[in-house]
């Protein structure tokens, strides 16, 4: 019998859930920039938006990896 993962129990599911809640605004800004410039793509066109989105995702990952209490370990 295969073990089944419940909602947000696997690390990837927790990351997806957390980052969609916390990084929606930077993701939207980056997506709008790409949409506005996709016909004339040039290097670093949306660099600022991408960096903000990347920083948000990195912050979301770091928050998921920190134990909540001293005895808690998040897999």
N, C-alpha and C. Protein backbone atom coordinates (compact mmCIF):
# COMPACT_ATOMS: atom_id res chain seq x y z
N UNK A 1 0.84 -1.17 0.00
CA UNK A 1 0.00 0.00 0.00
C UNK A 1 0.89 1.25 0.00
N UNK A 2 0.60 2.18 -0.89
CA UNK A 2 1.40 3.40 -0.98
C UNK A 2 0.93 4.41 0.07
N UNK A 3 1.90 5.08 0.71
CA UNK A 3 1.49 6.15 1.62
C UNK A 3 0.99 7.34 0.81
N UNK A 4 -0.04 7.98 1.31
CA UNK A 4 -0.57 9.14 0.61
C UNK A 4 -0.24 10.40 1.40
N UNK A 5 0.06 11.46 0.68
CA UNK A 5 0.37 12.73 1.33
C UNK A 5 -0.90 13.55 1.47
N UNK A 6 -1.11 14.07 2.65
CA UNK A 6 -2.27 14.94 2.83
C UNK A 6 -1.89 16.35 2.40
N UNK A 7 -2.87 17.23 2.39
CA UNK A 7 -2.66 18.59 1.94
C UNK A 7 -1.51 19.25 2.71
N UNK A 8 -0.56 19.78 1.96
CA UNK A 8 0.57 20.55 2.49
C UNK A 8 1.45 19.77 3.46
N UNK A 9 1.59 18.46 3.29
CA UNK A 9 2.46 17.71 4.19
C UNK A 9 3.84 17.51 3.61
N UNK A 10 3.96 17.46 2.31
CA UNK A 10 5.28 17.29 1.72
C UNK A 10 5.95 18.65 1.61
N UNK A 11 7.28 18.69 1.64
CA UNK A 11 7.98 19.97 1.56
C UNK A 11 7.60 20.78 0.31
N UNK A 12 7.46 20.12 -0.82
CA UNK A 12 7.11 20.84 -2.04
C UNK A 12 5.71 21.43 -1.95
N UNK A 13 4.78 20.68 -1.38
CA UNK A 13 3.41 21.20 -1.22
C UNK A 13 3.39 22.38 -0.25
N UNK A 14 4.14 22.28 0.84
CA UNK A 14 4.19 23.39 1.80
C UNK A 14 4.78 24.63 1.14
N UNK A 15 5.85 24.45 0.35
CA UNK A 15 6.46 25.58 -0.35
C UNK A 15 5.47 26.21 -1.32
N UNK A 16 4.79 25.39 -2.09
CA UNK A 16 3.83 25.91 -3.06
C UNK A 16 2.72 26.68 -2.37
N UNK A 17 2.20 26.14 -1.30
CA UNK A 17 1.12 26.80 -0.57
C UNK A 17 1.59 28.12 0.04
N UNK A 18 2.74 28.08 0.68
CA UNK A 18 3.27 29.27 1.36
C UNK A 18 3.65 30.36 0.35
N UNK A 19 4.33 29.97 -0.73
CA UNK A 19 4.79 30.98 -1.69
C UNK A 19 3.65 31.60 -2.47
N UNK A 20 2.58 30.85 -2.72
CA UNK A 20 1.45 31.45 -3.43
C UNK A 20 0.70 32.44 -2.54
N UNK A 21 0.74 32.23 -1.25
CA UNK A 21 0.11 33.18 -0.34
C UNK A 21 0.98 34.42 -0.16
N UNK A 22 2.27 34.25 -0.05
CA UNK A 22 3.15 35.36 0.30
C UNK A 22 3.78 36.05 -0.90
N UNK A 23 3.90 35.39 -2.03
CA UNK A 23 4.61 35.95 -3.18
C UNK A 23 3.70 36.26 -4.35
N UNK A 24 2.42 36.40 -4.11
CA UNK A 24 1.49 36.65 -5.21
C UNK A 24 1.75 37.99 -5.89
N UNK A 25 2.00 39.03 -5.12
CA UNK A 25 2.21 40.36 -5.71
C UNK A 25 3.48 40.42 -6.56
N UNK A 26 4.64 39.96 -6.04
CA UNK A 26 5.84 39.98 -6.88
C UNK A 26 5.73 39.07 -8.10
N UNK A 27 5.06 37.94 -7.95
CA UNK A 27 4.87 37.03 -9.09
C UNK A 27 4.01 37.68 -10.15
N UNK A 28 2.98 38.37 -9.73
CA UNK A 28 2.10 39.06 -10.67
C UNK A 28 2.83 40.18 -11.39
N UNK A 29 3.63 40.94 -10.66
CA UNK A 29 4.39 42.04 -11.28
C UNK A 29 5.37 41.49 -12.31
N UNK A 30 6.05 40.39 -11.98
CA UNK A 30 6.99 39.78 -12.92
C UNK A 30 6.25 39.25 -14.14
N UNK A 31 5.14 38.59 -13.93
CA UNK A 31 4.35 38.07 -15.04
C UNK A 31 3.84 39.16 -15.96
N UNK A 32 3.39 40.27 -15.38
CA UNK A 32 2.93 41.40 -16.19
C UNK A 32 4.06 42.00 -17.01
N UNK A 33 5.25 42.08 -16.42
CA UNK A 33 6.40 42.60 -17.15
C UNK A 33 6.75 41.69 -18.32
N UNK A 34 6.77 40.39 -18.09
CA UNK A 34 7.06 39.43 -19.16
C UNK A 34 6.00 39.53 -20.25
N UNK A 35 4.75 39.59 -19.86
CA UNK A 35 3.66 39.68 -20.83
C UNK A 35 3.77 40.95 -21.67
N UNK A 36 4.17 42.04 -21.05
CA UNK A 36 4.26 43.31 -21.77
C UNK A 36 5.44 43.35 -22.74
N UNK A 37 6.47 42.53 -22.49
CA UNK A 37 7.70 42.63 -23.30
C UNK A 37 8.05 41.36 -24.05
N UNK A 38 7.18 40.36 -24.07
CA UNK A 38 7.57 39.07 -24.64
C UNK A 38 7.84 39.12 -26.14
N UNK A 39 7.29 40.09 -26.84
CA UNK A 39 7.53 40.19 -28.28
C UNK A 39 8.90 40.79 -28.58
N UNK A 40 9.47 41.52 -27.63
CA UNK A 40 10.77 42.16 -27.81
C UNK A 40 11.66 41.84 -26.61
N UNK A 41 11.96 40.57 -26.43
CA UNK A 41 12.72 40.13 -25.27
C UNK A 41 14.17 40.58 -25.39
N UNK A 42 14.64 41.19 -24.32
CA UNK A 42 16.04 41.59 -24.22
C UNK A 42 16.53 41.23 -22.82
N UNK A 43 17.81 41.03 -22.72
CA UNK A 43 18.39 40.65 -21.43
C UNK A 43 18.09 41.72 -20.38
N UNK A 44 17.73 41.27 -19.20
CA UNK A 44 17.48 42.11 -18.02
C UNK A 44 16.29 43.06 -18.16
N UNK A 45 15.39 42.80 -19.10
CA UNK A 45 14.22 43.66 -19.25
C UNK A 45 13.38 43.67 -17.98
N UNK A 46 13.17 42.52 -17.39
CA UNK A 46 12.34 42.41 -16.18
C UNK A 46 13.19 42.00 -14.98
N UNK A 47 14.43 42.42 -14.96
CA UNK A 47 15.36 42.00 -13.92
C UNK A 47 14.90 42.41 -12.52
N UNK A 48 14.45 43.64 -12.37
CA UNK A 48 14.03 44.12 -11.04
C UNK A 48 12.86 43.30 -10.51
N UNK A 49 11.89 43.03 -11.37
CA UNK A 49 10.72 42.25 -10.95
C UNK A 49 11.11 40.82 -10.61
N UNK A 50 12.02 40.25 -11.43
CA UNK A 50 12.47 38.88 -11.18
C UNK A 50 13.23 38.80 -9.85
N UNK A 51 14.07 39.79 -9.57
CA UNK A 51 14.83 39.77 -8.32
C UNK A 51 13.91 39.88 -7.11
N UNK A 52 12.87 40.70 -7.20
CA UNK A 52 11.91 40.81 -6.09
C UNK A 52 11.16 39.49 -5.89
N UNK A 53 10.75 38.87 -6.99
CA UNK A 53 10.06 37.59 -6.90
C UNK A 53 10.99 36.51 -6.33
N UNK A 54 12.22 36.47 -6.81
CA UNK A 54 13.19 35.49 -6.31
C UNK A 54 13.47 35.67 -4.83
N UNK A 55 13.61 36.93 -4.39
CA UNK A 55 13.84 37.19 -2.97
C UNK A 55 12.66 36.74 -2.13
N UNK A 56 11.47 36.94 -2.64
CA UNK A 56 10.27 36.50 -1.92
C UNK A 56 10.23 34.98 -1.79
N UNK A 57 10.53 34.28 -2.86
CA UNK A 57 10.53 32.81 -2.83
C UNK A 57 11.62 32.31 -1.89
N UNK A 58 12.81 32.91 -1.93
CA UNK A 58 13.88 32.50 -1.01
C UNK A 58 13.47 32.72 0.44
N UNK A 59 12.81 33.83 0.72
CA UNK A 59 12.33 34.10 2.07
C UNK A 59 11.28 33.07 2.49
N UNK A 60 10.39 32.72 1.57
CA UNK A 60 9.37 31.71 1.86
C UNK A 60 10.01 30.37 2.18
N UNK A 61 11.04 30.01 1.43
CA UNK A 61 11.74 28.74 1.66
C UNK A 61 12.44 28.78 3.02
N UNK A 62 13.09 29.88 3.34
CA UNK A 62 13.81 29.95 4.61
C UNK A 62 12.85 29.88 5.79
N UNK A 63 11.65 30.45 5.66
CA UNK A 63 10.67 30.37 6.74
C UNK A 63 10.16 28.95 6.92
N UNK A 64 10.06 28.20 5.83
CA UNK A 64 9.59 26.82 5.93
C UNK A 64 10.64 25.92 6.56
N UNK A 65 11.90 26.28 6.45
CA UNK A 65 12.97 25.43 6.96
C UNK A 65 13.28 25.69 8.42
N UNK A 66 12.81 26.81 8.98
CA UNK A 66 13.07 27.11 10.38
C UNK A 66 12.10 26.36 11.28
N UNK A 67 12.62 25.70 12.32
CA UNK A 67 11.72 25.06 13.28
C UNK A 67 10.88 26.11 14.01
N UNK A 68 9.63 25.79 14.27
CA UNK A 68 8.73 26.71 14.95
C UNK A 68 9.11 26.83 16.42
N UNK A 69 9.32 25.71 17.08
CA UNK A 69 9.77 25.66 18.47
C UNK A 69 11.09 24.92 18.51
N UNK A 70 11.80 25.02 19.61
CA UNK A 70 13.11 24.38 19.71
C UNK A 70 13.04 22.88 19.46
N UNK A 71 11.96 22.23 19.87
CA UNK A 71 11.84 20.79 19.71
C UNK A 71 11.22 20.36 18.39
N UNK A 72 10.67 21.31 17.65
CA UNK A 72 10.01 20.97 16.39
C UNK A 72 11.03 20.88 15.26
N UNK A 73 10.89 19.88 14.47
CA UNK A 73 11.73 19.74 13.28
C UNK A 73 10.79 19.61 12.09
N UNK A 74 10.97 20.51 11.14
CA UNK A 74 10.16 20.46 9.93
C UNK A 74 10.93 19.68 8.89
N UNK A 75 10.39 18.57 8.40
CA UNK A 75 11.13 17.75 7.44
C UNK A 75 11.32 18.45 6.12
